[in-house]
């Protein structure tokens, strides 16, 4: 089974090489899962693997890649009129500043709802207590929130998306603000022990950056300085993530450092083992036909029950001295629960086709704002695929509508004379 998986990975790498270089959705998706699959195989002495689930993941990614290739070779956007796309810097810079400020409203207001003030942030003992208390409230289901707080949560996610989109288009000083739009997510991670906001902030910033580059024909060349910069950025990101997890415990000691180090490794490889073990034993009873993928939206309509953390089942993933428990099942469990195995392949094939078609339409300015928003949503869905569906959370879905409005406001598309 391992040799079959590695052979399929080699085929996938060959098929996706050009897409990886161009940072297209299929390339990003393939590179991500090739890397994680190889890492999981390398760690098989320490984690439980059955390999059937991993094989399913690899085949899903292959179908996505084939959908992109089909679009690349067989689909040509119809151009009725020649259009130009113009970025409005005078509008974009104030919007960036407004989004950056608004993005801090939710995390600061959340602190006040839990009885904490900003002064707690500068005191280590108070910061640890704050992280522990807010985390405990969140997982016990007694978290305090209201409509206003949830409304401004959209801005915390829209800010990095638009920041990434504007980064290459605004001036030197505004570029600093565009880069700083990931700070609200980092603030949440360090004050509320909530990793998801920070991770999604970086994902959305990158998605906006890539889509903007395609929209305006800006080169996406990977150079040594980019690799070094990415390495430093990833190191800093992982460091903040580790500190956030440490703060959740409410104390800093040798014991907590050991516990968090083990949890950190569990989060790094747990999703592969967890899904693989679930896949080896699951027995389908009914299909949800998309309800699982959009749990947040459909739970508001009363069509499905929303649970904290999406899944409650925890699995022992470690062996041979490594102790790890995880409940992260990737997007692939949701695909199976929504559509079954065969239809999941079809969904990946269609999504691969649509993602490539969307990027093509962006370059020729067909329905450009819609396709920009759609492409960003696809990038977010794929980059978040190691955890769960990006669209599980209502605030993310609402954020895409807000992002569409902003993209329309800071750009103009018109006929060429």
Coordinates of C-alpha atoms in Angstrom, one line a residue:
X1 CA 0.0 0.0 0.0
X2 CA 2.8 2.4 0.9
X3 CA 4.5 1.8 -2.5
X4 CA 1.2 2.4 -4.3
X5 CA 0.7 5.7 -2.4
X6 CA 4.2 6.9 -3.2
X7 CA 3.8 6.0 -6.8
X8 CA 0.6 8.0 -7.0
X9 CA 2.3 10.9 -5.2
X10 CA 5.0 10.8 -7.9
X11 CA 2.4 10.9 -10.6
X12 CA 0.6 13.8 -8.8
X13 CA 3.8 15.7 -8.6
X14 CA 4.5 15.4 -12.3
X15 CA 1.0 16.4 -13.2
X16 CA 0.9 19.4 -10.8
X17 CA 4.5 20.7 -11.3
X18 CA 3.5 23.6 -13.5
X19 CA 0.5 24.4 -11.3
X20 CA 2.8 24.5 -8.3
X21 CA 5.2 26.9 -9.9
X22 CA 2.3 29.2 -10.8
X23 CA 0.7 28.8 -7.4
X24 CA -2.6 27.9 -8.9
X25 CA -5.2 26.2 -6.7
X26 CA -4.4 22.7 -8.0
X27 CA -0.7 23.2 -7.4
X28 CA -1.1 24.6 -3.9
X29 CA -3.5 21.7 -3.0
X30 CA -1.2 19.1 -4.5
X31 CA 2.0 20.4 -2.8
X32 CA 0.2 20.6 0.5
X33 CA -1.0 17.0 0.6
X34 CA 2.1 15.6 -1.1
X35 CA 4.1 17.1 1.8
X36 CA 1.8 16.0 4.5
X37 CA 1.4 12.5 3.2
X38 CA 5.1 12.0 2.9
X39 CA 5.6 13.3 6.5
X40 CA 2.9 11.0 7.8
X41 CA 4.5 8.0 6.1
X42 CA 7.9 9.0 7.5
X43 CA 6.3 9.1 11.0
X44 CA 4.4 5.8 10.7
X45 CA 6.5 4.2 13.5
X46 CA 5.0 6.7 16.0
X47 CA 1.4 7.1 14.6
X48 CA -1.4 4.7 13.8
X49 CA -1.8 4.3 10.1
X50 CA -4.0 1.9 8.0
X51 CA -3.2 3.7 4.7
X52 CA -6.6 3.1 3.1
X53 CA -7.7 6.6 4.2
X54 CA -4.5 8.1 3.0
X55 CA -5.0 6.4 -0.3
X56 CA -8.4 8.0 -0.5
X57 CA -7.0 11.5 0.2
X58 CA -4.3 11.1 -2.6
X59 CA -6.9 9.9 -5.1
X60 CA -9.2 12.9 -4.2
X61 CA -6.3 15.3 -4.8
X62 CA -5.5 13.5 -8.1
X63 CA -9.1 14.0 -9.2
X64 CA -8.9 17.7 -8.3
X65 CA -5.7 18.0 -10.4
X66 CA -7.4 16.2 -13.3
X67 CA -10.3 18.6 -13.2
X68 CA -7.8 21.5 -13.5
X69 CA -6.0 19.8 -16.4
X70 CA -9.3 19.3 -18.2
X71 CA -10.2 23.0 -17.8
X72 CA -6.6 24.0 -18.8
X73 CA -6.8 22.0 -22.1
X74 CA -10.5 22.1 -23.0
X75 CA -12.0 25.3 -21.6
X76 CA -11.4 28.7 -23.2
X77 CA -13.3 31.7 -21.7
X78 CA -15.6 33.5 -24.0
X79 CA -14.7 37.1 -24.4
X80 CA -17.6 39.3 -25.6
X81 CA -15.8 42.6 -25.1
X82 CA -12.3 43.6 -24.1
X83 CA -12.1 44.8 -20.6
X84 CA -9.5 46.5 -18.4
X85 CA -9.3 46.3 -14.6
X86 CA -8.1 49.3 -12.6
X87 CA -7.1 49.3 -9.0
X88 CA -8.2 52.5 -7.1
X89 CA -5.5 53.2 -4.6
X90 CA -7.2 56.3 -3.3
X91 CA -10.1 54.1 -2.2
X92 CA -8.1 51.1 -1.1
X93 CA -5.9 52.8 1.4
X94 CA -8.7 54.3 3.6
X95 CA -10.5 50.9 3.3
X96 CA -7.4 49.1 4.5
X97 CA -7.0 51.4 7.5
X98 CA -10.7 51.1 8.4
X99 CA -10.6 47.3 8.1
X100 CA -7.5 47.1 10.2
X101 CA -9.0 49.1 13.0
X102 CA -12.4 47.3 12.8
X103 CA -10.6 43.9 12.9
X104 CA -9.6 44.7 16.5
X105 CA -13.1 45.4 17.7
X106 CA -14.1 41.8 18.0
X107 CA -11.1 40.5 20.1
X108 CA -11.1 43.6 22.3
X109 CA -14.8 43.5 22.8
X110 CA -14.6 39.8 23.6
X111 CA -12.1 40.5 26.4
X112 CA -14.5 43.0 27.9
X113 CA -17.4 40.5 27.7
X114 CA -15.3 38.1 29.7
X115 CA -14.5 40.7 32.3
X116 CA -10.9 41.5 31.2
X117 CA -9.3 44.8 30.1
X118 CA -6.4 45.6 27.8
X119 CA -4.2 46.1 30.9
X120 CA -4.3 42.3 31.4
X121 CA -2.4 41.9 28.1
X122 CA 0.8 43.5 29.5
X123 CA 0.8 41.4 32.7
X124 CA 2.1 37.9 32.2
X125 CA 0.1 36.4 35.1
X126 CA -3.1 38.1 34.1
X127 CA -2.5 37.1 30.4
X128 CA -2.2 33.5 31.4
X129 CA -5.3 33.6 33.5
X130 CA -7.2 35.4 30.7
X131 CA -6.3 32.7 28.2
X132 CA -7.2 29.9 30.5
X133 CA -10.6 31.4 31.5
X134 CA -11.7 32.3 28.0
X135 CA -10.6 29.0 26.6
X136 CA -12.5 27.2 29.4
X137 CA -15.6 29.2 28.7
X138 CA -15.4 28.5 25.0
X139 CA -15.1 24.7 25.4
X140 CA -17.8 24.5 28.1
X141 CA -20.3 26.2 25.9
X142 CA -20.7 29.2 28.3
X143 CA -18.8 31.7 26.1
X144 CA -20.3 35.2 26.2
X145 CA -21.2 36.7 22.9
X146 CA -23.8 38.9 21.1
X147 CA -24.9 40.0 17.7
X148 CA -22.5 43.0 17.6
X149 CA -19.5 40.8 18.5
X150 CA -20.4 38.3 15.8
X151 CA -21.0 41.0 13.2
X152 CA -17.5 42.5 13.7
X153 CA -15.9 39.0 13.6
X154 CA -16.3 39.4 9.8
X155 CA -13.9 42.3 9.8
X156 CA -11.2 40.2 11.6
X157 CA -11.2 37.9 8.6
X158 CA -11.9 40.4 5.8
X159 CA -9.0 42.6 6.9
X160 CA -6.2 40.1 6.1
X161 CA -7.9 39.0 2.9
X162 CA -8.0 42.6 1.6
X163 CA -4.6 43.2 3.1
X164 CA -3.1 40.5 1.0
X165 CA -5.0 41.6 -2.1
X166 CA -3.8 45.2 -1.7
X167 CA -0.2 44.5 -0.7
X168 CA 1.3 44.7 -4.2
X169 CA -0.9 47.5 -5.4
X170 CA -0.5 50.2 -2.7
X171 CA 2.4 52.5 -1.9
X172 CA 5.4 51.9 0.4
X173 CA 3.7 53.0 3.6
X174 CA 0.3 51.6 2.9
X175 CA 2.0 48.3 2.2
X176 CA 3.0 48.2 5.9
X177 CA -0.6 48.4 6.9
X178 CA -1.5 45.7 4.4
X179 CA 1.0 43.4 6.0
X180 CA -0.2 44.3 9.5
X181 CA -3.7 43.0 8.8
X182 CA -2.7 39.6 10.1
X183 CA -2.1 41.2 13.6
X184 CA -5.7 40.9 14.8
X185 CA -5.6 37.2 14.4
X186 CA -2.2 37.0 16.2
X187 CA -3.7 39.1 19.0
X188 CA -6.6 36.7 19.4
X189 CA -4.2 33.7 19.5
X190 CA -2.1 35.3 22.3
X191 CA -5.0 36.6 24.4
X192 CA -7.8 34.1 23.9
X193 CA -5.8 30.9 23.0
X194 CA -7.7 30.6 19.8
X195 CA -5.5 29.3 17.0
X196 CA -8.1 29.2 14.2
X197 CA -8.4 33.0 13.7
X198 CA -4.6 33.4 13.3
X199 CA -4.3 30.4 10.9
X200 CA -7.3 31.6 8.8
X201 CA -5.9 35.1 8.8
X202 CA -2.6 34.0 7.2
X203 CA -4.5 31.7 4.7
X204 CA -6.8 34.6 3.6
X205 CA -3.9 37.0 3.3
X206 CA -2.1 34.5 1.0
X207 CA -5.3 33.9 -1.0
X208 CA -5.8 37.6 -1.5
X209 CA -2.2 38.1 -2.5
X210 CA -2.3 35.3 -5.2
X211 CA -5.6 36.3 -6.6
X212 CA -4.5 40.0 -6.9
X213 CA -1.3 38.9 -8.7
X214 CA -3.4 37.0 -11.3
X215 CA -5.9 39.8 -11.6
X216 CA -3.2 42.4 -12.6
X217 CA -0.7 40.1 -14.3
X218 CA 1.9 40.5 -11.6
X219 CA 4.7 37.8 -11.6
X220 CA 4.6 35.0 -9.0
X221 CA 8.3 33.9 -9.1
X222 CA 9.7 31.8 -6.3
X223 CA 13.2 33.1 -5.6
X224 CA 15.7 32.2 -2.9
X225 CA 14.9 35.3 -0.8
X226 CA 11.2 34.3 -1.0
X227 CA 12.0 30.9 0.3
X228 CA 14.1 32.3 3.1
X229 CA 11.4 34.9 3.9
X230 CA 8.8 32.2 3.9
X231 CA 11.0 30.0 6.2
X232 CA 11.3 32.9 8.7
X233 CA 7.6 33.6 8.5
X234 CA 6.6 30.0 9.0
X235 CA 9.0 29.8 12.0
X236 CA 7.5 32.9 13.6
X237 CA 4.0 31.6 12.9
X238 CA 4.7 28.2 14.5
X239 CA 6.4 30.0 17.4
X240 CA 3.3 32.1 18.0
X241 CA 1.1 29.1 17.7
X242 CA 3.1 27.2 20.3
X243 CA 3.0 30.2 22.7
X244 CA -0.8 30.4 22.2
X245 CA -1.2 26.7 23.1
X246 CA 1.0 27.2 26.1
X247 CA -1.0 30.2 27.3
X248 CA -4.1 28.2 27.2
X249 CA -2.9 26.0 30.1
X250 CA -2.7 29.1 32.4
X251 CA 0.9 28.4 33.5
X252 CA 4.4 28.0 32.2
X253 CA 6.4 25.1 33.6
X254 CA 8.5 22.1 32.4
X255 CA 5.4 19.9 32.6
X256 CA 3.2 22.2 30.5
X257 CA 6.1 22.7 28.0
X258 CA 6.3 18.9 27.6
X259 CA 2.5 18.5 27.2
X260 CA 2.2 21.3 24.6
X261 CA 5.2 20.0 22.7
X262 CA 3.4 16.6 22.4
X263 CA 0.1 18.3 21.4
X264 CA 2.0 20.4 18.9
X265 CA 3.2 17.3 17.2
X266 CA -0.3 15.8 17.4
X267 CA -1.7 18.8 15.6
X268 CA 1.0 18.5 12.9
X269 CA 0.3 14.9 12.0
X270 CA -2.9 13.9 13.9
X271 CA -5.3 14.8 11.0
X272 CA -3.7 12.1 8.8
X273 CA -3.9 9.3 11.3
X274 CA -7.3 10.4 12.6
X275 CA -9.0 10.4 9.2
X276 CA -7.2 7.2 8.2
X277 CA -8.4 5.4 11.3
X278 CA -11.9 6.7 10.9
X279 CA -12.0 5.8 7.2
X280 CA -10.9 2.2 8.0
X281 CA -13.9 1.6 10.3
X282 CA -16.7 4.0 9.2
X283 CA -20.0 2.6 8.1
X284 CA -22.2 5.1 6.2
X285 CA -25.8 5.3 7.3
X286 CA -27.0 8.5 5.5
X287 CA -25.6 11.3 3.3
X288 CA -26.1 15.0 4.0
X289 CA -25.6 16.4 0.5
X290 CA -23.6 19.5 1.4
X291 CA -25.1 20.1 4.9
X292 CA -21.9 19.1 6.6
X293 CA -19.7 21.3 4.4
X294 CA -21.8 24.3 5.2
X295 CA -22.7 23.3 8.8
X296 CA -22.8 26.9 10.2
X297 CA -25.3 28.2 7.6
X298 CA -27.5 25.2 7.7
X299 CA -27.5 24.9 11.5
X300 CA -28.9 28.5 11.5
X301 CA -31.7 27.2 9.4
X302 CA -32.3 24.2 11.7
X303 CA -31.4 21.6 9.1
X304 CA -28.4 20.2 11.0
X305 CA -27.0 20.3 14.6
X306 CA -23.8 22.3 15.1
X307 CA -21.4 21.0 17.7
X308 CA -18.3 22.6 19.3
X309 CA -15.2 21.6 17.4
X310 CA -17.3 20.1 14.6
X311 CA -16.5 16.5 15.7
X312 CA -16.6 15.1 19.2
X313 CA -15.0 11.7 18.6
X314 CA -11.4 11.6 19.7
X315 CA -9.0 8.9 18.6
X316 CA -5.7 7.6 19.9
X317 CA -3.2 8.2 17.1
X318 CA 0.1 7.5 18.8
X319 CA 2.1 4.4 19.4
X320 CA 5.6 3.2 20.4
X321 CA 6.0 5.8 23.1
X322 CA 4.2 8.7 21.5
X323 CA 0.9 9.6 23.1
X324 CA -1.5 11.6 21.0
X325 CA -5.3 12.1 20.8
X326 CA -7.0 14.0 18.0
X327 CA -10.4 14.8 16.6
X328 CA -9.3 16.5 13.4
X329 CA -10.7 14.7 10.4
X330 CA -9.9 17.0 7.4
X331 CA -12.4 18.0 4.7
X332 CA -12.4 14.5 3.4
X333 CA -14.6 13.1 6.1
X334 CA -17.1 15.8 5.4
X335 CA -17.0 15.0 1.7
X336 CA -17.7 11.3 2.4
X337 CA -20.5 12.1 4.9
X338 CA -22.0 14.5 2.4
X339 CA -21.7 12.5 -0.8
X340 CA -20.1 9.1 -0.3
X341 CA -16.8 8.0 -1.7
X342 CA -17.5 8.0 -5.5
X343 CA -19.4 11.3 -5.6
X344 CA -16.5 12.8 -3.5
X345 CA -14.2 12.1 -6.4
X346 CA -16.7 13.8 -8.8
X347 CA -17.0 16.8 -6.5
X348 CA -13.2 17.1 -6.4
X349 CA -13.0 16.8 -10.2
X350 CA -15.7 19.5 -10.7
X351 CA -14.1 21.8 -8.1
X352 CA -10.7 21.4 -9.8
X353 CA -12.3 22.4 -13.2
X354 CA -14.1 25.4 -11.7
X355 CA -11.0 26.6 -9.8
X356 CA -8.9 26.7 -13.0
X357 CA -11.8 28.2 -15.0
X358 CA -12.2 30.9 -12.4
X359 CA -8.5 31.8 -12.6
X360 CA -8.8 32.0 -16.5
X361 CA -11.8 34.2 -16.3
X362 CA -10.0 36.5 -13.9
X363 CA -7.2 37.1 -16.4
X364 CA -9.7 38.0 -19.2
X365 CA -11.9 40.1 -16.9
X366 CA -15.0 38.0 -17.2
X367 CA -17.3 38.5 -14.1
X368 CA -14.0 39.6 -12.5
X369 CA -15.3 40.5 -9.0
X370 CA -17.3 37.3 -8.7
X371 CA -14.4 35.1 -9.9
X372 CA -11.9 36.9 -7.6
X373 CA -14.2 36.1 -4.6
X374 CA -14.8 32.6 -5.8
X375 CA -11.0 31.9 -6.3
X376 CA -10.2 33.3 -2.8
X377 CA -12.9 31.0 -1.3
X378 CA -11.4 28.0 -3.2
X379 CA -7.9 28.8 -1.9
X380 CA -9.2 29.1 1.6
X381 CA -11.1 25.9 1.4
X382 CA -8.1 24.0 0.0
X383 CA -5.6 25.5 2.5
X384 CA -7.9 24.8 5.4
X385 CA -8.5 21.2 4.2
X386 CA -6.2 19.7 6.8
X387 CA -8.7 20.7 9.5
X388 CA -12.3 20.9 8.3
X389 CA -14.4 22.7 5.8
X390 CA -13.7 26.4 5.7
X391 CA -17.4 27.0 5.1
X392 CA -18.4 25.3 8.4
X393 CA -18.3 28.7 10.1
X394 CA -21.0 31.2 9.3
X395 CA -18.7 34.1 9.9
X396 CA -16.4 33.0 7.0
X397 CA -19.3 32.7 4.6
X398 CA -20.5 36.1 5.6
X399 CA -16.9 37.5 5.2
X400 CA -16.9 36.4 1.6
X401 CA -19.9 38.6 0.8
X402 CA -18.3 41.6 2.6
X403 CA -15.0 40.9 0.7
X404 CA -17.0 40.9 -2.6
X405 CA -18.4 44.4 -1.8
X406 CA -14.9 45.7 -0.9
X407 CA -13.4 44.3 -4.1
X408 CA -16.1 46.0 -6.2
X409 CA -15.4 49.3 -4.3
X410 CA -11.6 49.4 -4.7
X411 CA -11.5 48.4 -8.3
X412 CA -13.2 49.3 -11.6
X413 CA -13.7 47.2 -14.7
X414 CA -14.6 48.9 -18.0
X415 CA -14.6 48.4 -21.7
X416 CA -11.5 49.1 -23.7
X417 CA -12.0 51.9 -26.2

